[in-house]
Structures are given as C-alpha cells and as structure tokens.
Coordinates of C-alpha atoms in Angstrom, one line a residue:
Chain A
X293 CA 30.2 -1.3 4.2
X294 CA 30.0 -1.2 0.8
X295 CA 27.0 -1.4 -1.1
X296 CA 26.7 -1.9 -4.8
X297 CA 23.8 -0.3 -7.0
X298 CA 20.9 -3.4 -8.5
X299 CA 22.4 -4.1 -11.8
X300 CA 20.0 -5.4 -14.5
X301 CA 19.9 -8.4 -15.9
X302 CA 18.2 -8.6 -18.9
X303 CA 15.6 -11.8 -19.1
X304 CA 14.5 -12.9 -23.0
X305 CA 11.5 -10.7 -22.9
X306 CA 14.0 -7.4 -22.1
X307 CA 16.5 -8.6 -24.4
X308 CA 15.8 -6.2 -27.0
X309 CA 15.5 -3.6 -24.5
X310 CA 18.8 -4.2 -22.9
X311 CA 20.6 -3.7 -26.3
X312 CA 19.3 -1.2 -27.4
X313 CA 20.3 1.3 -24.2
X314 CA 24.0 -0.3 -25.6
X315 CA 23.4 1.7 -28.3
X316 CA 21.4 4.8 -27.2
X317 CA 18.5 3.6 -28.5
X318 CA 15.7 3.5 -26.3
X319 CA 13.3 0.7 -27.7
X320 CA 10.0 0.2 -27.0
X321 CA 7.3 -2.4 -28.2
X322 CA 4.2 -1.2 -30.4
X323 CA 1.0 -3.5 -31.2
X324 CA 0.3 -4.0 -34.6
X325 CA -3.5 -5.1 -34.4
X326 CA -4.2 -1.7 -31.3
X327 CA -0.9 0.7 -32.3
X328 CA -0.8 0.9 -28.6
X329 CA 3.0 1.3 -27.3
X330 CA 3.6 0.1 -24.3
X331 CA 6.0 -1.0 -21.4
X332 CA 7.8 -2.4 -20.0
X333 CA 8.3 -5.1 -22.0
X334 CA 7.0 -8.5 -22.7
X335 CA 5.3 -9.9 -25.6
X336 CA 1.8 -9.4 -25.6
X337 CA -0.2 -6.4 -26.3
X338 CA -1.4 -5.0 -22.4
X339 CA -4.3 -3.5 -24.0
X340 CA -5.9 -5.7 -26.4
X341 CA -3.4 -9.2 -25.6
X342 CA -2.2 -9.9 -28.9
X343 CA 0.7 -11.5 -29.2
X344 CA 1.0 -10.0 -32.8
X345 CA 3.4 -7.0 -31.3
X346 CA 6.7 -5.1 -33.1
X347 CA 10.1 -3.6 -31.4
X348 CA 10.9 0.0 -32.5
X349 CA 12.6 2.8 -32.2
X350 CA 11.8 5.7 -29.3
X351 CA 12.2 9.4 -29.9
X352 CA 14.0 9.3 -26.1
X353 CA 11.5 12.8 -25.2
X354 CA 9.3 12.7 -22.6
X355 CA 7.9 14.8 -19.7
X356 CA 8.0 14.4 -16.0
X357 CA 4.9 12.7 -14.8
X358 CA 5.9 12.2 -11.1
X359 CA 8.2 12.8 -8.7
X360 CA 10.1 12.6 -5.4
X361 CA 14.1 13.7 -3.9
X362 CA 15.5 10.5 -1.8
X363 CA 16.4 11.5 1.2
X364 CA 15.5 7.6 2.6
X365 CA 19.2 5.9 1.3
X366 CA 19.6 3.5 -1.4
X367 CA 22.6 0.7 -2.0
X368 CA 24.9 2.7 -4.0
X369 CA 23.2 6.3 -4.5
X370 CA 24.0 9.3 -2.8
X371 CA 21.3 11.1 -1.2
X372 CA 18.6 13.4 -2.4
X373 CA 18.4 11.9 -5.3
X374 CA 15.0 12.2 -7.6
X375 CA 13.5 9.1 -8.4
X376 CA 11.1 10.1 -11.4
X377 CA 8.1 8.6 -13.7
X378 CA 8.8 9.9 -16.8
X379 CA 6.2 9.5 -19.9
X380 CA 7.0 8.8 -22.9
X381 CA 6.2 10.7 -26.1
X382 CA 4.8 7.9 -27.7
X383 CA 2.8 7.1 -24.9
X384 CA 4.4 4.7 -22.2
X385 CA 5.9 6.0 -18.8
X386 CA 8.6 4.5 -16.9
X387 CA 11.1 5.0 -14.1
X388 CA 15.0 7.1 -13.8
X389 CA 16.3 9.5 -12.4
X390 CA 17.1 13.1 -13.7
X391 CA 19.9 13.8 -14.7
X392 CA 22.1 17.0 -15.7
X393 CA 20.8 19.3 -12.5
X394 CA 20.4 19.6 -9.1
X395 CA 18.8 16.6 -7.4
X396 CA 15.8 19.3 -5.8
X397 CA 12.8 20.6 -6.5
X398 CA 14.1 24.3 -7.1
X399 CA 15.5 23.1 -10.5
X400 CA 12.8 19.4 -10.9
X401 CA 9.6 20.3 -11.8
X402 CA 6.1 18.6 -12.6
X403 CA 5.9 18.4 -16.6
X404 CA 8.9 19.2 -17.3
X405 CA 10.1 18.4 -20.8
X406 CA 13.3 15.7 -21.0
X407 CA 15.2 13.6 -23.3
X408 CA 17.2 10.3 -22.7
X409 CA 20.3 9.7 -21.8
X410 CA 22.4 6.4 -21.9
X411 CA 24.7 5.5 -18.6
X412 CA 26.7 2.6 -19.4
X413 CA 26.8 -0.3 -16.7
X414 CA 28.5 -3.3 -18.1
X415 CA 28.4 -4.7 -22.1
X416 CA 24.4 -6.3 -22.0
X417 CA 23.0 -2.7 -20.3
X418 CA 23.0 0.7 -20.0
X419 CA 20.1 2.2 -17.8
X420 CA 18.2 4.9 -19.3
X421 CA 17.6 8.3 -17.2
X422 CA 16.9 11.9 -18.6
X423 CA 18.1 15.7 -18.6
X424 CA 16.2 18.9 -19.3
X425 CA 14.9 18.6 -23.1
X426 CA 17.7 21.5 -24.7
X427 CA 15.5 24.0 -27.2
X428 CA 12.3 24.2 -28.1
X429 CA 10.2 20.4 -28.1
X430 CA 7.3 19.6 -30.0
X431 CA 4.1 21.7 -29.1
X432 CA 1.6 19.5 -27.2
Chain B
X138 CA -24.9 -14.6 2.6
X139 CA -24.8 -10.8 4.4
X140 CA -24.3 -11.4 8.7
X141 CA -24.5 -14.9 8.0
X142 CA -20.7 -14.7 9.8
X143 CA -19.8 -12.8 12.4
X144 CA -16.7 -12.4 13.7
X145 CA -16.3 -13.7 18.1
X146 CA -12.8 -13.7 19.4
X147 CA -10.3 -10.7 18.6
X148 CA -7.4 -9.6 20.3
X149 CA -3.5 -8.0 19.5
X150 CA -0.1 -9.7 20.9
X151 CA -0.3 -8.3 24.5
X152 CA 2.5 -5.9 23.9
X153 CA 3.0 -3.8 20.1
X154 CA 5.1 -0.9 19.6
X155 CA 9.3 -2.2 20.6
X156 CA 9.1 -5.6 22.1
X157 CA 12.4 -7.4 21.1
X158 CA 11.6 -10.0 23.5
X159 CA 9.1 -11.8 21.5
X160 CA 9.8 -13.6 18.3
X161 CA 7.5 -13.2 15.0
X162 CA 6.1 -16.4 14.7
X163 CA 5.5 -15.7 18.5
X164 CA 3.6 -13.0 18.5
X165 CA 1.4 -14.3 15.6
X166 CA 0.9 -17.0 18.5
X167 CA 0.7 -14.5 21.5
X168 CA -2.1 -12.8 19.1
X169 CA -3.9 -16.2 18.5
X170 CA -3.3 -17.2 21.8
X171 CA -5.2 -14.5 23.4
X172 CA -7.9 -14.6 20.6
X173 CA -8.8 -17.6 21.5
X174 CA -9.3 -16.9 25.0
X175 CA -11.4 -13.7 24.1
X176 CA -13.9 -16.3 21.7
X177 CA -13.8 -19.3 25.0
X178 CA -12.1 -21.5 22.4
X179 CA -9.2 -24.1 21.9
X180 CA -7.2 -25.0 19.2
X181 CA -9.0 -27.9 19.2
X182 CA -11.5 -25.7 18.2
X183 CA -10.2 -24.4 15.5
X184 CA -10.5 -25.9 11.9
X185 CA -9.8 -23.6 9.8
X186 CA -6.0 -21.3 9.8
X187 CA -5.0 -18.3 7.2
X188 CA -1.9 -16.3 7.5
X189 CA 0.5 -14.2 5.4
X190 CA 4.3 -13.5 5.2
X191 CA 4.2 -16.5 7.7
X192 CA 3.5 -20.1 5.9
X193 CA 0.1 -21.1 7.6
X194 CA 2.3 -24.6 8.7
X195 CA 4.0 -22.7 11.6
X196 CA 1.2 -21.6 12.6
X197 CA -0.6 -25.0 12.5
X198 CA 2.7 -26.2 14.1
X199 CA 2.8 -23.9 16.7
X200 CA -0.8 -24.4 17.8
X201 CA -1.3 -28.1 16.7
X202 CA -4.4 -27.3 14.5
X203 CA -5.8 -29.6 11.9
X204 CA -7.1 -27.4 9.8
X205 CA -9.7 -28.2 6.7
X206 CA -10.1 -24.7 5.3
X207 CA -6.4 -22.9 5.0
X208 CA -5.4 -19.6 3.2
X209 CA -2.2 -18.3 3.1
X210 CA -2.7 -15.3 0.0
X211 CA -0.2 -13.1 0.9
X212 CA -1.5 -9.3 -1.4
X213 CA 1.2 -7.6 1.4
X214 CA -0.9 -5.7 4.1
X215 CA -4.5 -5.9 3.2
X216 CA -4.2 -9.7 3.2
X217 CA -5.7 -9.9 6.1
X218 CA -9.1 -8.3 4.6
X219 CA -8.9 -10.6 1.9
X220 CA -8.2 -14.1 4.5
X221 CA -11.6 -12.5 5.9
X222 CA -13.8 -12.1 3.2
X223 CA -12.3 -15.9 2.4
X224 CA -12.9 -17.3 5.7
X225 CA -16.4 -15.8 5.5
X226 CA -17.1 -17.8 2.2
X227 CA -15.6 -20.9 3.8
X228 CA -18.4 -21.2 6.8
X229 CA -20.4 -21.0 4.2
X230 CA -19.4 -23.1 2.3
X231 CA -19.0 -25.5 4.6
X232 CA -15.8 -25.7 4.7
X233 CA -14.9 -25.1 8.4
X234 CA -16.7 -24.6 11.1
X235 CA -13.9 -22.1 12.6
X236 CA -11.5 -20.1 11.5
X237 CA -8.8 -18.5 12.8
X238 CA -6.9 -15.8 11.0
X239 CA -3.4 -14.3 12.2
X240 CA -0.7 -11.8 11.9
X241 CA 3.1 -11.2 13.4
X242 CA 5.2 -9.1 12.2
X243 CA 9.0 -8.5 14.5
X244 CA 9.1 -5.3 12.1
X245 CA 10.9 -3.4 14.7
X246 CA 13.2 -5.6 16.0
X247 CA 13.4 -8.2 13.4
X248 CA 14.0 -10.7 15.7
X249 CA 13.0 -14.3 13.7
X250 CA 12.4 -12.7 10.6
X251 CA 14.6 -11.4 7.2
X252 CA 12.9 -8.3 7.8
X253 CA 9.7 -6.7 6.0
X254 CA 10.0 -9.2 2.5
X255 CA 9.2 -6.4 -0.7
X256 CA 8.1 -9.5 -2.7
X257 CA 10.2 -7.7 -5.3
X258 CA 9.6 -8.6 -9.1
X259 CA 11.3 -9.2 -11.7
X260 CA 10.5 -5.6 -13.7
X261 CA 11.3 -4.1 -10.6
X262 CA 14.8 -5.5 -10.5
X263 CA 15.3 -4.3 -14.3
X264 CA 13.3 -1.1 -14.1
X265 CA 12.7 0.1 -11.2
X266 CA 15.4 -1.1 -8.9
X267 CA 18.5 0.5 -10.6
X268 CA 16.9 3.7 -10.3
X269 CA 17.4 3.9 -6.6
X270 CA 13.4 2.5 -5.9
X271 CA 14.1 -0.2 -3.5
X272 CA 11.6 0.5 -0.3
X273 CA 8.0 1.6 0.1
X274 CA 9.0 5.6 1.5
X275 CA 10.8 5.8 -1.7
X276 CA 7.8 4.0 -3.9
X277 CA 4.6 4.6 -2.1
X278 CA 5.7 7.7 -2.2
X279 CA 5.6 8.5 -6.0
X280 CA 1.8 9.0 -6.2
X281 CA 1.7 12.0 -3.5
X282 CA 3.1 15.4 -6.1
X283 CA 1.1 14.4 -9.1
X284 CA -1.9 14.4 -6.3
X285 CA -0.6 17.8 -5.7
X286 CA 0.2 18.6 -9.2
X287 CA -3.8 17.6 -10.3
X288 CA -6.1 18.8 -7.3
X289 CA -3.8 21.4 -6.3
X290 CA -3.1 19.0 -2.6
X291 CA -0.6 20.7 0.0
X292 CA 2.4 20.1 2.5
X293 CA 0.0 20.8 4.7
X294 CA -3.3 18.8 4.2
X295 CA -0.7 16.0 3.9
X296 CA 0.8 17.0 7.8
X297 CA -3.6 17.3 8.1
X298 CA -3.9 13.9 8.2
X299 CA -1.2 13.2 11.0
X300 CA -2.2 15.5 13.5
X301 CA -5.7 14.8 13.0
X302 CA -5.1 11.2 13.8
X303 CA -3.1 12.7 16.8
X304 CA -5.8 13.5 18.0
X305 CA -7.2 9.5 18.4
X306 CA -4.3 8.5 19.5
X307 CA -4.0 10.8 22.6
X308 CA -6.5 8.9 24.0
X309 CA -5.0 5.1 23.0
X310 CA -3.0 4.1 25.7
X311 CA -1.5 1.3 23.5
X312 CA -0.6 4.1 20.9
X313 CA 2.7 4.4 19.9
X314 CA 2.7 8.5 19.4
X315 CA 0.4 10.2 21.4
X316 CA 1.5 13.7 22.0
X317 CA -0.5 16.2 20.1
X318 CA 1.8 17.1 17.5
X319 CA 0.9 20.3 15.4
X320 CA 0.8 20.5 11.4
X321 CA 4.4 22.4 11.5
X322 CA 6.1 19.6 13.2
X323 CA 4.6 17.1 11.0
X324 CA 5.6 19.2 8.0
X325 CA 9.6 20.0 9.6
X326 CA 10.3 17.1 10.8
X327 CA 12.2 15.1 8.5
X328 CA 12.2 14.9 4.9
X329 CA 12.7 11.4 4.0
X330 CA 10.7 11.5 -0.3
X331 CA 9.9 15.5 -1.2
X332 CA 7.0 16.0 -0.2
X333 CA 7.2 13.5 2.4
X334 CA 8.6 13.6 6.0
X335 CA 8.9 11.7 8.3
X336 CA 5.9 11.8 10.4
X337 CA 4.1 11.6 6.8
X338 CA 5.3 8.0 7.2
X339 CA 4.2 5.2 9.2
X340 CA 5.6 3.7 12.2
X341 CA 8.4 0.7 12.4
X342 CA 6.8 -0.9 15.0
X343 CA 6.2 -4.7 16.7
X344 CA 3.0 -6.0 16.1
X345 CA 0.4 -9.2 16.4
X346 CA -3.5 -10.1 16.2
X347 CA -5.6 -12.7 15.0
X348 CA -9.6 -13.1 14.1
X349 CA -11.2 -15.6 14.8
X350 CA -14.6 -16.5 12.9
X351 CA -17.8 -18.2 12.8
X352 CA -21.5 -18.3 12.3
X353 CA -23.6 -16.0 13.1
X354 CA -25.6 -18.7 14.5
X355 CA -23.0 -20.1 16.4
X356 CA -22.0 -16.6 17.5
X357 CA -25.2 -15.9 19.7
X358 CA -23.8 -18.6 22.5
X359 CA -19.9 -17.1 23.2
X360 CA -18.6 -14.5 25.0
X361 CA -18.1 -11.5 22.8
X362 CA -21.2 -10.0 20.5
X363 CA -20.9 -10.4 18.0
X364 CA -19.4 -8.6 14.5
X365 CA -20.8 -9.6 11.7
X366 CA -19.2 -9.7 8.3
X367 CA -22.1 -7.9 6.0
X368 CA -19.8 -7.8 2.2
X369 CA -16.6 -6.9 1.1
X370 CA -14.6 -6.8 -1.7
X371 CA -10.7 -7.6 -3.3
X372 CA -8.1 -6.6 -5.8
X373 CA -5.0 -6.6 -7.2
X374 CA -4.0 -5.0 -10.0
X375 CA -0.5 -3.2 -11.6
X376 CA 2.9 -4.4 -9.8
X377 CA 5.4 -2.1 -10.3
X378 CA 4.9 1.6 -9.1
X379 CA 6.1 3.2 -12.0
X380 CA 3.2 1.7 -14.2
X381 CA 0.3 3.0 -11.6
X382 CA -3.0 3.9 -14.4
X383 CA -3.6 7.0 -12.9
X384 CA -1.4 7.4 -9.9
X385 CA -3.7 11.1 -8.8
X386 CA -6.0 8.2 -7.9
X387 CA -6.3 4.8 -6.4
X388 CA -8.3 2.3 -8.5
X389 CA -7.6 -1.0 -6.7
X390 CA -9.5 1.1 -3.5
X391 CA -12.0 2.2 -5.9
X392 CA -12.8 -1.4 -7.5
X393 CA -12.6 -3.4 -3.6
X394 CA -15.5 -1.1 -2.3
X395 CA -17.3 -0.7 -4.7
X396 CA -17.6 -4.7 -4.4
X397 CA -18.2 -3.9 -0.7
X398 CA -20.5 -1.6 -0.9
X399 CA -22.4 -3.1 -3.3
X400 CA -22.3 -7.1 -1.4
X401 CA -23.0 -5.6 2.0
X402 CA -26.5 -3.2 0.4
X403 CA -25.4 -0.5 2.1
X404 CA -24.6 2.9 1.1
X405 CA -21.8 5.6 2.1
X406 CA -24.2 7.8 4.8
X407 CA -24.6 4.1 6.0
X408 CA -20.9 4.1 7.4
X409 CA -20.5 5.4 11.1
X410 CA -16.8 4.4 10.7
X411 CA -14.0 4.4 8.5
X412 CA -10.1 2.5 9.2
X413 CA -8.1 3.8 6.3
X414 CA -4.8 1.3 5.9
X415 CA -2.8 4.7 6.1
X416 CA 1.4 3.6 5.3
X417 CA 1.8 6.7 4.7
X418 CA -0.5 10.5 5.0
X419 CA -1.4 10.6 1.1
X420 CA -3.4 6.9 2.1
X421 CA -6.2 8.3 4.0
X422 CA -6.8 11.4 1.0
X423 CA -6.3 9.2 -1.5
X424 CA -8.7 6.1 0.2
X425 CA -11.8 8.8 1.2
X426 CA -11.7 10.0 -3.2
X427 CA -11.5 6.2 -4.6
X428 CA -14.1 5.1 -1.9
X429 CA -16.1 7.6 -3.4
X430 CA -16.7 9.8 0.3
X431 CA -15.2 12.7 -0.7
X432 CA -14.8 14.3 -4.4
X433 CA -11.2 14.1 -6.1
X434 CA -9.4 17.0 -4.7
X435 CA -11.6 17.3 -1.6
X436 CA -10.1 14.8 0.5
X437 CA -7.6 17.2 2.3
X438 CA -9.4 19.9 3.1
X439 CA -11.7 17.5 5.1
X440 CA -9.8 15.8 6.8
X441 CA -7.9 19.2 7.6
X442 CA -11.3 20.7 8.3
X443 CA -11.8 17.8 11.4
X444 CA -14.8 16.2 10.2
X445 CA -12.4 12.8 10.3
X446 CA -11.0 13.9 14.0
X447 CA -12.6 13.5 17.3
X448 CA -16.4 15.3 16.9
X449 CA -16.6 14.9 13.5
X450 CA -19.2 13.2 11.1
X451 CA -16.4 10.7 10.0
X452 CA -14.4 8.9 12.7
X453 CA -11.2 8.1 10.7
X454 CA -9.0 5.9 11.9
X455 CA -9.7 6.1 15.7
X456 CA -6.3 4.4 16.7
X457 CA -4.6 6.5 15.7
X458 CA -3.8 4.8 12.2
X459 CA -0.3 3.3 10.8
X460 CA 1.4 6.9 11.8
X461 CA 0.2 7.3 15.2
X462 CA -0.6 3.3 16.4
X463 CA 1.2 1.1 15.4
X464 CA 2.5 -0.6 11.6
X465 CA 5.2 -3.6 11.3
X466 CA 5.4 -3.7 7.9
X467 CA 2.2 -4.6 7.7
X468 CA -1.3 -3.2 8.7
X469 CA -4.0 -4.6 7.5
X470 CA -5.1 -6.3 11.1
X471 CA -4.5 -3.6 13.3
X472 CA -7.6 -2.1 10.5
X473 CA -9.8 -5.0 11.2
X474 CA -9.2 -4.7 14.8
X475 CA -10.3 -0.8 15.9
X476 CA -13.2 -1.9 13.5
X477 CA -14.3 -4.8 15.9
X478 CA -13.0 -2.8 18.8
X479 CA -15.5 -0.2 17.6
X480 CA -18.8 -1.6 17.2
X481 CA -17.7 -4.2 20.0
X482 CA -18.1 -1.3 21.9
X483 CA -14.1 -2.1 24.0
X484 CA -12.5 0.9 21.9
X485 CA -10.3 3.5 23.7
X486 CA -11.7 6.2 21.9
X487 CA -15.0 4.8 21.4
X488 CA -17.1 6.2 19.0
X489 CA -20.4 6.5 20.4
X490 CA -23.7 4.9 18.3
X491 CA -21.0 2.7 16.0
X492 CA -24.1 0.2 13.7
X493 CA -21.5 0.0 10.3
X494 CA -17.6 -0.3 10.0
X495 CA -15.4 -0.1 6.9
X496 CA -11.7 -1.2 7.1
X497 CA -10.4 -0.6 3.7
X498 CA -6.6 -2.4 3.2
X499 CA -4.1 -2.0 0.3
X500 CA -1.0 -3.9 -0.5
X501 CA 1.7 -2.9 -2.3
X502 CA 2.2 0.3 -4.0
X503 CA -1.5 0.1 -4.5
X504 CA -0.8 -3.3 -6.2
X505 CA -4.2 -5.1 -4.3
X506 CA -6.9 -3.6 -1.6
X507 CA -9.3 -5.5 0.1
X508 CA -12.4 -3.9 1.9
X509 CA -14.6 -5.2 5.1
X510 CA -18.1 -3.8 5.8
X511 CA -19.0 -4.6 9.4
X512 CA -22.6 -4.4 11.5
X513 CA -22.9 -5.1 15.7
X514 CA -26.2 -5.4 14.1
X515 CA -27.5 -9.0 12.9

C-alpha cells in the first residue's frame, strides 16, 4: 500500500519561510525589540511578545542538538532514517533529517556541524535538510 | 484545602491487556460501574463527570448521569490528574458533591475507536511531520540522546529502568509482562528509535479505569478506606517536540510537582511511594531528576542500584508501569489507580507503611504534566 509523505502547506504566518525554501534560503524571524531570533514562524516575539519582528536570511549553519535513528516506519520513509533537532548558529532549533551520510550513529554524531540543503517538494515548498558541514566552521 | 476531598471509589476495567471484546466506550463504562460498586454508589449519586478522548456527554449518556459539573480537559496522558485536581476544587466550591472520572482506551485492539488521537498541531504538520516525526516512538525519544550527551546516561541505565519495574510486575497477576528479564535482553530487543529499543517503550494494551471523589466528611461513611487529596499541580508548556526548551530536563514535571509539594505541604522525604508515568524508559529518569528526588545525571544510577525496586527506599511504579503493567495510549489513570491501591493497602505488590503517594503524569511529549499527592491519613 502506497503511503505518501506529508507535504507542508504554508499558512499566512509561515508563507515567508516556505517561499524562502524554494529560493534555497533559510529564513528566520528576529524581534527588533529584544533582538532574539526565533523559529518556528509567528507574528510576535516568543520572548517579549513584541509585534515588531522582521524576517532575515540565516546562514544555514548549525549543530546537531539531539537525534534518533528511527526504525519505526513512517509513511513515505525508508527505515532506518535519522530524525534530528539542529540548533542553528543564530539560536533557534528546528527538526530535520541528516542527509548525505549513512543513517547510523557511526556517521551522525551529537554536536556535529551541519549546513542546510533544500529538497524541492513542489512549487510552494522545499524541505530543509542538513548535511555535514564542509570545511572548517566558525570557532565556537 | 488539604485533605478535604477523598477518593472513595477506584477501579480498573474488569480486564486489561488484550480485550478485543470490549469497545472503547464500554471500557470507560465497565470501569465506572466497578468504581461505583467499589464506593457503594449508583449513577444517580454522581453529579460530576470528567473524561478525555471521549466527550463527557458520551459517558453521561451511557451511564445515565445528570452532572452539574463537567470537565473534558484533554492534554494527553496526564489529563486524569488534571481532572482529579479540578474535581477536588469543584467539590470544595460546591459545584458538585460526587464526581466520577473515567478513562478507557482500546489502544491495542482499536475497537470502537479510530486510534490514538495524536492531536497534531499546525506547526507539527508543517515543520515536523514532513521529516518523519509521526508517532511517540520517533518523537518522545528525541530528548534521550541529549540527556545521555550531557550527563553520561547510558543505554544500560535505560534498560535498568525496565528491569526494575519488571521486578514489581512479577508480583502482579494483572501485569502484561511478568517474566524475569535481564538488562541484556532489554538492550538487545528490537531497535525502535536508536537509542530506544522495544522493551524501553511502553506497552500498547486495552484498558480502562475510573475514580470517584467526594468530600472527606462523606467519605467516612463509605465502604473503602478514604484516600485524601493533599494537593497537586498541573501545567502545559510547549507543543512541538523540536521546541523542547531543555532536552535533558522535563520542565513541566518540575513546574507541576513544585506546585504539588507546596499545596500538599510535604517534602521529598515524606513521599513513601511514587508513580512516574513511564511512556518510555527515560521518563522515570527525567522524572526523578525534575521532581528533585535525584540531581541531574544521578537518576540512572539510582534506579540501577535498586533504590526504586522492591525493598528499595523509594518504591517506584510498583504495578510495573507502562512498560510492564499496562499502557493503552494514555496511562495517567493507571498511575493513580496504583497510588490508590498502595494507600488502601490492596496493591498486588504492597509496600509496607505507605502513607503518602505521589503520582506524576505527562501529557503529549513533555507538553503537559500534572501531579497528585495522596494520603490515607486524614
């Protein structure tokens, strides 16, 4: 039985993010009052509730904050597959898959530097996945 | 506020485990009828109803209730602790006199239900589901590796959490898993979501439970030894696992339990018996640490070393828990049932001298929590 992956459907508050993905841009929001960057998208700051927020394009770099290697089947996924939370350079975290490497703990590690890659799904959205960062990353 | 309301009726469904002959609503009702019999009450005596997953009107319709207080708070597996806390407040405020809380779930057999309602949020659908975050085994397990990274917790520690609970389940005829099991067997069971193996996950069963509360004054004249509500806590927090504020710490457990300790007027040393909702093996570990029974990073050893096992200083999950006793999808009701039994002196694996029991529940994937502190001392 064919089961399909879920395709994200943009909503008014998330449109800027998904538009960005189709242009290979990882867009986050930042509060102009308290300077905190945040994700997921929302029209007011999760830190201080200010509505004065702006969209900006992030570097796409981050580190693996936590992950599993799932052998629990999900529609449209072949197991095993990685499921990770990446902490972006700018602070916010997001869920993703780690790609470009075998899906095992031999190749995926905690705090591994990664960078965003965009996987087209349709005209409206590309998924944001992460691969091991190439070359040196900024010293932390 | 303290000890003004008592649990006077408590029962699980006649059968738990694999029960394909009973539909989900009737699991609620079977437990409700047994709880009423336990309390010497009839539906005509019930003037308040609380339940989750099923809408309260369904249970009211089936049992023939006319409540003047209704609660359908649905925050996942700990909803029943929320219901209990709300019911206590309602009785104290005079909104009702005799409140029934029911739970029933055909989690294994899926009879009369489309299955566990994951209550997906919009953000989950857009930012988590597309990456394969579909069910608790691949979401609730995400915090584990972060805890391991920060504290040195190992897969062996996780396995010990199951093994220690199996020691309690061995004494319980109603437990789903009772045979002795080793750490190696738990670690080498089917990998579900590395590092979590199958035996580090809760069971999937069919089960129901019900509780009846009334004033402490009325409780004196009822058949069962009253179990008094000393105090409790409840909270909700984030709603997408990828946005957990601290993956190595269950903030919601800390918030709810701090409130419960304060309301109950007790400290850690006063807790004779503890139930921590164990959807997975890491829950008791996160729970012991967030509740303050162990420092961060120490709960794994605490469990391994036997302190929560039969004979240990802090009996934990003495029915065997969600991993060994039963777990139909939501487990909070069963944690409460075991606390009640231990306080009544009727538990299968009865601990001597239990006077105060704490039951800690979780909802969603650390999205919500509620805590109840109960006693058999008036």
